């Protein structure tokens, strides 16, 4: 699946971190496709690198952030409590989609307005400094 934010930034890996930016020319091959395993009508696991790295909501003390964990997406089980951090709830609004963490309600996948910044999670989705709406397209 292709994913890009409403400002047309695509996802790619830099130093083992998922970032969003404008890839041009030969760099377009760095774009990460998102691997999806649906678990409920509106919930899914999200992975990259052929489903070998999965997006997760990671709690560290009072901090909540997006993590990439080396887990095979097909090994995840939605009925296991420890796998809940990998689940995201998809909400469609017209042509755009937002992704809310199932383990951390109220936290949404986001990108920064600036280019080449890490993809993260925000609990202020209305805040103008982050982008929480994405175009999500199944590869034809």
mmCIF file of N, CA and C in Angstrom:
data_model
loop_
_atom_site.group_PDB
_atom_site.id
_atom_site.type_symbol
_atom_site.label_atom_id
_atom_site.label_comp_id
_atom_site.label_asym_id
_atom_site.label_seq_id
_atom_site.Cartn_x
_atom_site.Cartn_y
_atom_site.Cartn_z
ATOM 1 N N UNK A 1 0.840 -1.176 0.000
ATOM 2 C CA UNK A 1 0.000 0.000 0.000
ATOM 3 C C UNK A 1 0.883 1.237 0.000
ATOM 4 N N UNK A 2 0.487 2.196 -0.789
ATOM 5 C CA UNK A 2 1.184 3.469 -0.753
ATOM 6 C C UNK A 2 0.559 4.348 0.318
ATOM 7 N N UNK A 3 1.397 5.098 1.021
ATOM 8 C CA UNK A 3 0.870 6.037 2.012
ATOM 9 C C UNK A 3 1.641 7.341 1.882
ATOM 10 N N UNK A 4 0.916 8.450 1.929
ATOM 11 C CA UNK A 4 1.570 9.750 1.960
ATOM 12 C C UNK A 4 0.642 10.706 2.674
ATOM 13 N N UNK A 5 1.236 11.734 3.293
ATOM 14 C CA UNK A 5 0.390 12.675 4.019
ATOM 15 C C UNK A 5 -0.243 13.664 3.038
ATOM 16 N N UNK A 6 -1.136 14.499 3.549
ATOM 17 C CA UNK A 6 -1.873 15.399 2.659
ATOM 18 C C UNK A 6 -0.959 16.439 2.008
ATOM 19 N N UNK A 7 0.264 16.570 2.511
ATOM 20 C CA UNK A 7 1.245 17.453 1.870
ATOM 21 C C UNK A 7 2.139 16.694 0.886
ATOM 22 N N UNK A 8 1.758 15.454 0.595
ATOM 23 C CA UNK A 8 2.448 14.618 -0.408
ATOM 24 C C UNK A 8 3.801 14.080 0.051
ATOM 25 N N UNK A 9 4.062 14.089 1.370
ATOM 26 C CA UNK A 9 5.304 13.488 1.863
ATOM 27 C C UNK A 9 5.106 11.976 1.971
ATOM 28 N N UNK A 10 6.113 11.230 1.532
ATOM 29 C CA UNK A 10 6.062 9.772 1.622
ATOM 30 C C UNK A 10 6.960 9.303 2.770
ATOM 31 N N UNK A 11 6.799 8.037 3.158
ATOM 32 C CA UNK A 11 7.561 7.465 4.264
ATOM 33 C C UNK A 11 8.812 6.777 3.723
ATOM 34 N N UNK A 12 9.910 6.931 4.453
ATOM 35 C CA UNK A 12 11.116 6.169 4.137
ATOM 36 C C UNK A 12 11.916 5.976 5.421
ATOM 37 N N UNK A 13 12.845 5.029 5.393
ATOM 38 C CA UNK A 13 13.669 4.732 6.562
ATOM 39 C C UNK A 13 14.968 5.518 6.493
ATOM 40 N N UNK A 14 15.352 6.125 7.616
ATOM 41 C CA UNK A 14 16.654 6.775 7.724
ATOM 42 C C UNK A 14 17.200 6.443 9.104
ATOM 43 N N UNK A 15 18.360 5.797 9.143
ATOM 44 C CA UNK A 15 18.958 5.382 10.423
ATOM 45 C C UNK A 15 17.960 4.605 11.282
ATOM 46 N N UNK A 16 17.278 3.652 10.658
ATOM 47 C CA UNK A 16 16.297 2.808 11.351
ATOM 48 C C UNK A 16 15.142 3.593 11.958
ATOM 49 N N UNK A 17 14.899 4.779 11.446
ATOM 50 C CA UNK A 17 13.763 5.579 11.904
ATOM 51 C C UNK A 17 12.874 5.867 10.698
ATOM 52 N N UNK A 18 11.565 5.784 10.923
ATOM 53 C CA UNK A 18 10.622 6.076 9.848
ATOM 54 C C UNK A 18 10.445 7.590 9.772
ATOM 55 N N UNK A 19 10.754 8.159 8.603
ATOM 56 C CA UNK A 19 10.623 9.598 8.420
ATOM 57 C C UNK A 19 9.731 9.869 7.215
ATOM 58 N N UNK A 20 9.236 11.101 7.135
ATOM 59 C CA UNK A 20 8.377 11.498 6.015
ATOM 60 C C UNK A 20 9.035 12.665 5.293
ATOM 61 N N UNK A 21 9.125 12.540 3.981
ATOM 62 C CA UNK A 21 9.753 13.616 3.219
ATOM 63 C C UNK A 21 9.417 13.513 1.746
ATOM 64 N N UNK A 22 10.012 14.415 0.992
ATOM 65 C CA UNK A 22 9.794 14.452 -0.455
ATOM 66 C C UNK A 22 10.946 13.726 -1.133
ATOM 67 N N UNK A 23 10.654 12.582 -1.720
ATOM 68 C CA UNK A 23 11.688 11.812 -2.416
ATOM 69 C C UNK A 23 11.597 12.109 -3.896
ATOM 70 N N UNK A 24 12.742 12.389 -4.504
ATOM 71 C CA UNK A 24 12.748 12.716 -5.925
ATOM 72 C C UNK A 24 13.818 11.915 -6.644
ATOM 73 N N UNK A 25 13.626 11.802 -7.954
ATOM 74 C CA UNK A 25 14.621 11.135 -8.795
ATOM 75 C C UNK A 25 14.901 9.725 -8.315
ATOM 76 N N UNK A 26 16.199 9.357 -8.241
ATOM 77 C CA UNK A 26 16.541 7.976 -7.854
ATOM 78 C C UNK A 26 16.143 7.645 -6.419
ATOM 79 N N UNK A 27 15.927 8.672 -5.593
ATOM 80 C CA UNK A 27 15.557 8.423 -4.196
ATOM 81 C C UNK A 27 14.139 7.897 -4.036
ATOM 82 N N UNK A 28 13.313 7.992 -5.093
ATOM 83 C CA UNK A 28 11.933 7.522 -4.950
ATOM 84 C C UNK A 28 11.896 6.032 -4.636
ATOM 85 N N UNK A 29 12.956 5.300 -4.971
ATOM 86 C CA UNK A 29 12.967 3.862 -4.656
ATOM 87 C C UNK A 29 13.134 3.602 -3.159
ATOM 88 N N UNK A 30 13.459 4.629 -2.384
ATOM 89 C CA UNK A 30 13.575 4.479 -0.927
ATOM 90 C C UNK A 30 12.214 4.461 -0.236
ATOM 91 N N UNK A 31 11.176 4.852 -0.977
ATOM 92 C CA UNK A 31 9.845 4.939 -0.373
ATOM 93 C C UNK A 31 9.432 3.598 0.218
ATOM 94 N N UNK A 32 8.929 3.653 1.446
ATOM 95 C CA UNK A 32 8.441 2.447 2.115
ATOM 96 C C UNK A 32 6.971 2.239 1.780
ATOM 97 N N UNK A 33 6.658 1.052 1.304
ATOM 98 C CA UNK A 33 5.259 0.663 1.161
ATOM 99 C C UNK A 33 4.799 0.143 2.524
ATOM 100 N N UNK A 34 3.549 0.370 2.823
ATOM 101 C CA UNK A 34 3.004 -0.086 4.102
ATOM 102 C C UNK A 34 2.357 -1.452 3.905
ATOM 103 N N UNK A 35 2.755 -2.389 4.763
ATOM 104 C CA UNK A 35 2.127 -3.716 4.758
ATOM 105 C C UNK A 35 0.999 -3.684 5.776
ATOM 106 N N UNK A 36 -0.137 -4.223 5.386
ATOM 107 C CA UNK A 36 -1.335 -4.143 6.221
ATOM 108 C C UNK A 36 -1.892 -5.536 6.465
ATOM 109 N N UNK A 37 -2.203 -5.826 7.723
ATOM 110 C CA UNK A 37 -2.959 -7.032 8.057
ATOM 111 C C UNK A 37 -4.228 -6.562 8.766
ATOM 112 N N UNK A 38 -5.394 -6.656 8.094
ATOM 113 C CA UNK A 38 -6.639 -6.236 8.745
ATOM 114 C C UNK A 38 -6.977 -7.181 9.894
ATOM 115 N N UNK A 39 -7.441 -6.619 11.021
ATOM 116 C CA UNK A 39 -7.809 -7.481 12.144
ATOM 117 C C UNK A 39 -9.268 -7.309 12.539
ATOM 118 N N UNK A 40 -9.853 -6.199 12.189
ATOM 119 C CA UNK A 40 -11.275 -5.943 12.397
ATOM 120 C C UNK A 40 -11.691 -5.067 11.228
ATOM 121 N N UNK A 41 -12.975 -4.772 11.099
ATOM 122 C CA UNK A 41 -13.357 -3.945 9.942
ATOM 123 C C UNK A 41 -12.552 -2.647 9.840
ATOM 124 N N UNK A 42 -12.226 -2.021 10.978
ATOM 125 C CA UNK A 42 -11.523 -0.737 10.907
ATOM 126 C C UNK A 42 -10.182 -0.756 11.624
ATOM 127 N N UNK A 43 -9.713 -1.919 12.025
ATOM 128 C CA UNK A 43 -8.429 -1.993 12.724
ATOM 129 C C UNK A 43 -7.447 -2.831 11.916
ATOM 130 N N UNK A 44 -6.157 -2.510 12.086
ATOM 131 C CA UNK A 44 -5.148 -3.203 11.290
ATOM 132 C C UNK A 44 -3.791 -3.106 11.960
ATOM 133 N N UNK A 45 -2.939 -4.050 11.597
ATOM 134 C CA UNK A 45 -1.526 -3.954 11.927
ATOM 135 C C UNK A 45 -0.847 -3.288 10.735
ATOM 136 N N UNK A 46 0.156 -2.437 11.012
ATOM 137 C CA UNK A 46 0.890 -1.743 9.956
ATOM 138 C C UNK A 46 2.364 -2.108 10.049
ATOM 139 N N UNK A 47 2.945 -2.472 8.923
ATOM 140 C CA UNK A 47 4.359 -2.822 8.907
ATOM 141 C C UNK A 47 5.048 -2.257 7.682
ATOM 142 N N UNK A 48 6.382 -2.318 7.697
ATOM 143 C CA UNK A 48 7.173 -1.937 6.527
ATOM 144 C C UNK A 48 8.222 -3.021 6.303
ATOM 145 N N UNK A 49 9.010 -2.854 5.268
ATOM 146 C CA UNK A 49 10.080 -3.813 4.966
ATOM 147 C C UNK A 49 9.535 -5.222 4.781
ATOM 148 N N UNK A 50 8.469 -5.335 3.977
ATOM 149 C CA UNK A 50 7.884 -6.654 3.753
ATOM 150 C C UNK A 50 7.245 -7.236 4.995
ATOM 151 N N UNK A 51 6.763 -6.366 5.891
ATOM 152 C CA UNK A 51 6.100 -6.837 7.110
ATOM 153 C C UNK A 51 7.052 -7.318 8.177
ATOM 154 N N UNK A 52 8.350 -6.985 8.048
ATOM 155 C CA UNK A 52 9.349 -7.432 9.035
ATOM 156 C C UNK A 52 9.597 -6.397 10.134
ATOM 157 N N UNK A 53 9.142 -5.163 9.904
ATOM 158 C CA UNK A 53 9.214 -4.113 10.926
ATOM 159 C C UNK A 53 7.799 -3.589 11.113
ATOM 160 N N UNK A 54 7.318 -3.583 12.352
ATOM 161 C CA UNK A 54 5.933 -3.175 12.589
ATOM 162 C C UNK A 54 5.866 -1.893 13.403
ATOM 163 N N UNK A 55 4.890 -1.060 13.038
ATOM 164 C CA UNK A 55 4.672 0.186 13.761
ATOM 165 C C UNK A 55 3.969 -0.136 15.070
ATOM 166 N N UNK A 56 4.426 0.496 16.152
ATOM 167 C CA UNK A 56 3.866 0.219 17.472
ATOM 168 C C UNK A 56 3.762 1.510 18.268
ATOM 169 N N UNK A 57 2.790 1.536 19.170
ATOM 170 C CA UNK A 57 2.662 2.628 20.132
ATOM 171 C C UNK A 57 3.462 2.221 21.368
ATOM 172 N N UNK A 58 4.531 2.954 21.650
ATOM 173 C CA UNK A 58 5.444 2.588 22.731
ATOM 174 C C UNK A 58 5.287 3.578 23.878
ATOM 175 N N UNK A 59 4.997 3.037 25.083
ATOM 176 C CA UNK A 59 4.898 3.884 26.272
ATOM 177 C C UNK A 59 6.220 3.778 27.020
ATOM 178 N N UNK A 60 6.803 4.931 27.330
ATOM 179 C CA UNK A 60 8.056 4.965 28.074
ATOM 180 C C UNK A 60 7.890 6.033 29.150
ATOM 181 N N UNK A 61 7.601 5.589 30.369
ATOM 182 C CA UNK A 61 7.272 6.542 31.427
ATOM 183 C C UNK A 61 5.992 7.270 31.069
ATOM 184 N N UNK A 62 6.051 8.601 31.055
ATOM 185 C CA UNK A 62 4.880 9.404 30.689
ATOM 186 C C UNK A 62 4.822 9.653 29.194
ATOM 187 N N UNK A 63 5.850 9.205 28.490
ATOM 188 C CA UNK A 63 5.957 9.518 27.070
ATOM 189 C C UNK A 63 5.335 8.418 26.217
ATOM 190 N N UNK A 64 4.679 8.847 25.153
ATOM 191 C CA UNK A 64 4.122 7.900 24.186
ATOM 192 C C UNK A 64 4.719 8.245 22.838
ATOM 193 N N UNK A 65 5.309 7.247 22.182
ATOM 194 C CA UNK A 65 5.886 7.540 20.875
ATOM 195 C C UNK A 65 5.697 6.366 19.931
ATOM 196 N N UNK A 66 5.971 6.628 18.672
ATOM 197 C CA UNK A 66 5.869 5.590 17.655
ATOM 198 C C UNK A 66 7.170 4.811 17.631
ATOM 199 N N UNK A 67 7.048 3.490 17.678
ATOM 200 C CA UNK A 67 8.227 2.648 17.582
ATOM 201 C C UNK A 67 8.147 1.756 16.357
ATOM 202 N N UNK A 68 9.317 1.291 15.917
ATOM 203 C CA UNK A 68 9.407 0.283 14.862
ATOM 204 C C UNK A 68 10.007 -0.941 15.514
ATOM 205 N N UNK A 69 9.284 -2.042 15.499
ATOM 206 C CA UNK A 69 9.789 -3.237 16.169
ATOM 207 C C UNK A 69 9.988 -4.363 15.169
ATOM 208 N N UNK A 70 11.116 -5.094 15.320
ATOM 209 C CA UNK A 70 11.417 -6.185 14.383
ATOM 210 C C UNK A 70 10.565 -7.420 14.656
ATOM 211 N N UNK A 71 9.315 -7.328 14.256
ATOM 212 C CA UNK A 71 8.347 -8.407 14.447
ATOM 213 C C UNK A 71 7.754 -8.713 13.083
ATOM 214 N N UNK A 72 7.514 -9.989 12.811
ATOM 215 C CA UNK A 72 6.865 -10.332 11.546
ATOM 216 C C UNK A 72 5.369 -10.054 11.687
ATOM 217 N N UNK A 73 4.849 -9.247 10.785
ATOM 218 C CA UNK A 73 3.450 -8.808 10.880
ATOM 219 C C UNK A 73 2.477 -9.989 10.897
ATOM 220 N N UNK A 74 2.851 -11.083 10.241
ATOM 221 C CA UNK A 74 1.945 -12.238 10.188
ATOM 222 C C UNK A 74 1.958 -13.036 11.494
ATOM 223 N N UNK A 75 2.928 -12.747 12.385
ATOM 224 C CA UNK A 75 2.967 -13.435 13.682
ATOM 225 C C UNK A 75 2.131 -12.724 14.738
ATOM 226 N N UNK A 76 1.671 -11.524 14.432
ATOM 227 C CA UNK A 76 0.894 -10.760 15.417
ATOM 228 C C UNK A 76 -0.516 -11.328 15.535
ATOM 229 N N UNK A 77 -1.060 -11.222 16.741
ATOM 230 C CA UNK A 77 -2.378 -11.777 17.005
ATOM 231 C C UNK A 77 -3.204 -10.724 17.739
ATOM 232 N N UNK A 78 -4.316 -10.313 17.137
ATOM 233 C CA UNK A 78 -5.111 -9.225 17.715
ATOM 234 C C UNK A 78 -5.728 -9.593 19.058
ATOM 235 N N UNK A 79 -5.830 -10.881 19.368
ATOM 236 C CA UNK A 79 -6.433 -11.254 20.649
ATOM 237 C C UNK A 79 -5.392 -11.309 21.769
ATOM 238 N N UNK A 80 -4.119 -11.110 21.438
ATOM 239 C CA UNK A 80 -3.075 -11.094 22.464
ATOM 240 C C UNK A 80 -2.895 -9.670 22.966
ATOM 241 N N UNK A 81 -2.974 -9.504 24.284
ATOM 242 C CA UNK A 81 -2.848 -8.160 24.868
ATOM 243 C C UNK A 81 -1.507 -7.518 24.503
ATOM 244 N N UNK A 82 -0.427 -8.323 24.491
ATOM 245 C CA UNK A 82 0.894 -7.738 24.210
ATOM 246 C C UNK A 82 1.053 -7.295 22.755
ATOM 247 N N UNK A 83 0.153 -7.741 21.882
ATOM 248 C CA UNK A 83 0.219 -7.316 20.479
ATOM 249 C C UNK A 83 -0.671 -6.104 20.196
ATOM 250 N N UNK A 84 -1.408 -5.666 21.221
ATOM 251 C CA UNK A 84 -2.342 -4.551 21.008
ATOM 252 C C UNK A 84 -1.604 -3.269 20.609
ATOM 253 N N UNK A 85 -0.356 -3.113 21.084
ATOM 254 C CA UNK A 85 0.391 -1.888 20.765
ATOM 255 C C UNK A 85 0.665 -1.738 19.273
ATOM 256 N N UNK A 86 0.536 -2.837 18.518
ATOM 257 C CA UNK A 86 0.768 -2.796 17.072
ATOM 258 C C UNK A 86 -0.501 -2.458 16.278
ATOM 259 N N UNK A 87 -1.645 -2.401 16.947
ATOM 260 C CA UNK A 87 -2.919 -2.224 16.231
ATOM 261 C C UNK A 87 -3.259 -0.743 16.081
ATOM 262 N N UNK A 88 -3.767 -0.403 14.904
ATOM 263 C CA UNK A 88 -4.205 0.964 14.617
ATOM 264 C C UNK A 88 -5.627 0.926 14.086
ATOM 265 N N UNK A 89 -6.420 1.917 14.504
ATOM 266 C CA UNK A 89 -7.807 2.023 14.056
ATOM 267 C C UNK A 89 -7.857 3.056 12.937
ATOM 268 N N UNK A 90 -8.384 2.638 11.827
ATOM 269 C CA UNK A 90 -8.432 3.487 10.639
ATOM 270 C C UNK A 90 -9.748 4.261 10.613
ATOM 271 N N UNK A 91 -9.667 5.577 10.410
ATOM 272 C CA UNK A 91 -10.866 6.405 10.241
ATOM 273 C C UNK A 91 -10.756 7.133 8.917
ATOM 274 N N UNK A 92 -11.742 6.926 8.066
ATOM 275 C CA UNK A 92 -11.741 7.587 6.769
ATOM 276 C C UNK A 92 -12.609 8.833 6.828
ATOM 277 N N UNK A 93 -12.108 9.905 6.228
ATOM 278 C CA UNK A 93 -12.858 11.153 6.141
ATOM 279 C C UNK A 93 -12.703 11.649 4.708
ATOM 280 N N UNK A 94 -13.697 11.349 3.890
ATOM 281 C CA UNK A 94 -13.567 11.673 2.468
ATOM 282 C C UNK A 94 -12.405 10.887 1.884
ATOM 283 N N UNK A 95 -11.496 11.573 1.178
ATOM 284 C CA UNK A 95 -10.391 10.841 0.544
ATOM 285 C C UNK A 95 -9.237 10.543 1.499
ATOM 286 N N UNK A 96 -9.278 11.094 2.719
ATOM 287 C CA UNK A 96 -8.137 10.919 3.620
ATOM 288 C C UNK A 96 -8.453 9.939 4.747
ATOM 289 N N UNK A 97 -7.385 9.446 5.349
ATOM 290 C CA UNK A 97 -7.468 8.438 6.400
ATOM 291 C C UNK A 97 -6.601 8.878 7.569
ATOM 292 N N UNK A 98 -7.073 8.634 8.788
ATOM 293 C CA UNK A 98 -6.209 8.825 9.953
ATOM 294 C C UNK A 98 -6.106 7.493 10.686
ATOM 295 N N UNK A 99 -5.027 7.341 11.446
ATOM 296 C CA UNK A 99 -4.740 6.083 12.131
ATOM 297 C C UNK A 99 -4.542 6.358 13.614
ATOM 298 N N UNK A 100 -5.452 5.816 14.434
ATOM 299 C CA UNK A 100 -5.382 5.995 15.884
ATOM 300 C C UNK A 100 -4.848 4.723 16.514
ATOM 301 N N UNK A 101 -3.952 4.883 17.478
ATOM 302 C CA UNK A 101 -3.411 3.719 18.167
ATOM 303 C C UNK A 101 -4.505 3.038 18.987
ATOM 304 N N UNK A 102 -4.621 1.718 18.856
ATOM 305 C CA UNK A 102 -5.614 0.975 19.645
ATOM 306 C C UNK A 102 -5.177 0.883 21.105
ATOM 307 N N UNK A 103 -3.864 0.804 21.337
ATOM 308 C CA UNK A 103 -3.348 0.665 22.702
ATOM 309 C C UNK A 103 -3.297 2.005 23.430
ATOM 310 N N UNK A 104 -3.209 3.091 22.669
ATOM 311 C CA UNK A 104 -3.110 4.435 23.247
ATOM 312 C C UNK A 104 -4.206 5.298 22.640
ATOM 313 N N UNK A 105 -5.463 5.124 23.082
ATOM 314 C CA UNK A 105 -6.568 5.876 22.482
ATOM 315 C C UNK A 105 -6.312 7.378 22.526
ATOM 316 N N UNK A 106 -6.672 8.051 21.434
ATOM 317 C CA UNK A 106 -6.461 9.490 21.355
ATOM 318 C C UNK A 106 -5.117 9.882 20.762
ATOM 319 N N UNK A 107 -4.267 8.889 20.475
ATOM 320 C CA UNK A 107 -2.961 9.149 19.858
ATOM 321 C C UNK A 107 -3.016 8.720 18.399
ATOM 322 N N UNK A 108 -2.626 9.639 17.520
ATOM 323 C CA UNK A 108 -2.755 9.425 16.076
ATOM 324 C C UNK A 108 -1.399 9.462 15.385
ATOM 325 N N UNK A 109 -1.257 8.619 14.366
ATOM 326 C CA UNK A 109 -0.071 8.652 13.516
ATOM 327 C C UNK A 109 0.037 10.050 12.907
ATOM 328 N N UNK A 110 1.252 10.621 12.912
ATOM 329 C CA UNK A 110 1.394 11.977 12.378
ATOM 330 C C UNK A 110 2.757 12.188 11.733
ATOM 331 N N UNK A 111 2.800 13.207 10.893
ATOM 332 C CA UNK A 111 4.061 13.682 10.334
ATOM 333 C C UNK A 111 4.200 15.152 10.702
ATOM 334 N N UNK A 112 5.441 15.643 10.665
ATOM 335 C CA UNK A 112 5.691 17.064 10.917
ATOM 336 C C UNK A 112 5.435 17.849 9.636
ATOM 337 N N UNK A 113 5.230 19.150 9.779
ATOM 338 C CA UNK A 113 5.065 19.988 8.589
ATOM 339 C C UNK A 113 6.377 20.062 7.808
ATOM 340 N N UNK A 114 7.510 20.066 8.539
ATOM 341 C CA UNK A 114 8.806 20.105 7.874
ATOM 342 C C UNK A 114 9.074 18.750 7.224
ATOM 343 N N UNK A 115 9.917 18.770 6.210
ATOM 344 C CA UNK A 115 10.257 17.531 5.525
ATOM 345 C C UNK A 115 11.380 16.798 6.254
ATOM 346 N N UNK A 116 11.467 15.496 6.017
ATOM 347 C CA UNK A 116 12.532 14.642 6.559
ATOM 348 C C UNK A 116 12.554 14.602 8.086
ATOM 349 N N UNK A 117 11.370 14.678 8.691
ATOM 350 C CA UNK A 117 11.242 14.554 10.143
ATOM 351 C C UNK A 117 10.610 13.203 10.468
ATOM 352 N N UNK A 118 10.870 12.679 11.680
ATOM 353 C CA UNK A 118 10.326 11.362 12.030
ATOM 354 C C UNK A 118 8.798 11.324 12.003
ATOM 355 N N UNK A 119 8.270 10.188 11.582
ATOM 356 C CA UNK A 119 6.838 9.915 11.709
ATOM 357 C C UNK A 119 6.605 9.636 13.192
ATOM 358 N N UNK A 120 5.528 10.156 13.752
ATOM 359 C CA UNK A 120 5.314 9.995 15.183
ATOM 360 C C UNK A 120 3.858 9.786 15.531
ATOM 361 N N UNK A 121 3.546 10.044 16.798
ATOM 362 C CA UNK A 121 2.180 9.978 17.304
ATOM 363 C C UNK A 121 1.878 11.302 17.988
ATOM 364 N N UNK A 122 0.654 11.765 17.866
ATOM 365 C CA UNK A 122 0.238 12.991 18.541
ATOM 366 C C UNK A 122 -1.116 12.780 19.212
ATOM 367 N N UNK A 123 -1.312 13.449 20.360
ATOM 368 C CA UNK A 123 -2.631 13.415 21.005
ATOM 369 C C UNK A 123 -3.349 14.746 20.804
ATOM 370 N N UNK A 124 -2.825 15.589 19.906
ATOM 371 C CA UNK A 124 -3.492 16.849 19.550
ATOM 372 C C UNK A 124 -3.666 16.883 18.034
ATOM 373 N N UNK A 125 -4.531 16.003 17.504
ATOM 374 C CA UNK A 125 -4.648 15.885 16.048
ATOM 375 C C UNK A 125 -5.145 17.146 15.359
ATOM 376 N N UNK A 126 -5.771 18.061 16.115
ATOM 377 C CA UNK A 126 -6.254 19.303 15.490
ATOM 378 C C UNK A 126 -5.144 20.345 15.387
ATOM 379 N N UNK A 127 -4.016 20.071 16.042
ATOM 380 C CA UNK A 127 -2.895 21.006 16.062
ATOM 381 C C UNK A 127 -2.333 21.200 14.657
ATOM 382 N N UNK A 128 -2.138 22.440 14.276
ATOM 383 C CA UNK A 128 -1.707 22.731 12.901
ATOM 384 C C UNK A 128 -0.238 22.398 12.640
ATOM 385 N N UNK A 129 0.520 22.060 13.693
ATOM 386 C CA UNK A 129 1.947 21.786 13.460
ATOM 387 C C UNK A 129 2.205 20.335 13.050
ATOM 388 N N UNK A 130 1.163 19.512 13.062
ATOM 389 C CA UNK A 130 1.319 18.131 12.638
ATOM 390 C C UNK A 130 0.274 17.771 11.609
ATOM 391 N N UNK A 131 0.608 16.763 10.838
ATOM 392 C CA UNK A 131 -0.320 16.273 9.817
ATOM 393 C C UNK A 131 -0.776 14.881 10.244
ATOM 394 N N UNK A 132 -2.090 14.693 10.400
ATOM 395 C CA UNK A 132 -2.600 13.378 10.821
ATOM 396 C C UNK A 132 -3.480 12.749 9.750
ATOM 397 N N UNK A 133 -3.615 13.425 8.628
ATOM 398 C CA UNK A 133 -4.456 12.880 7.551
ATOM 399 C C UNK A 133 -3.567 12.391 6.415
ATOM 400 N N UNK A 134 -3.877 11.182 5.966
ATOM 401 C CA UNK A 134 -3.046 10.516 4.965
ATOM 402 C C UNK A 134 -3.889 10.038 3.795
ATOM 403 N N UNK A 135 -3.243 9.949 2.660
ATOM 404 C CA UNK A 135 -3.824 9.232 1.523
ATOM 405 C C UNK A 135 -3.247 7.829 1.584
ATOM 406 N N UNK A 136 -4.112 6.856 1.419
ATOM 407 C CA UNK A 136 -3.746 5.465 1.643
ATOM 408 C C UNK A 136 -4.255 4.703 0.444
ATOM 409 N N UNK A 137 -3.357 4.223 -0.376
ATOM 410 C CA UNK A 137 -3.780 3.657 -1.653
ATOM 411 C C UNK A 137 -3.278 2.235 -1.813
ATOM 412 N N UNK A 138 -4.209 1.362 -2.130
ATOM 413 C CA UNK A 138 -3.809 -0.004 -2.415
ATOM 414 C C UNK A 138 -3.095 -0.056 -3.751
ATOM 415 N N UNK A 139 -1.973 -0.773 -3.782
ATOM 416 C CA UNK A 139 -1.234 -0.903 -5.038
ATOM 417 C C UNK A 139 -2.080 -1.642 -6.050
ATOM 418 N N UNK A 140 -2.088 -1.122 -7.243
ATOM 419 C CA UNK A 140 -2.890 -1.757 -8.301
ATOM 420 C C UNK A 140 -2.162 -2.969 -8.857
#
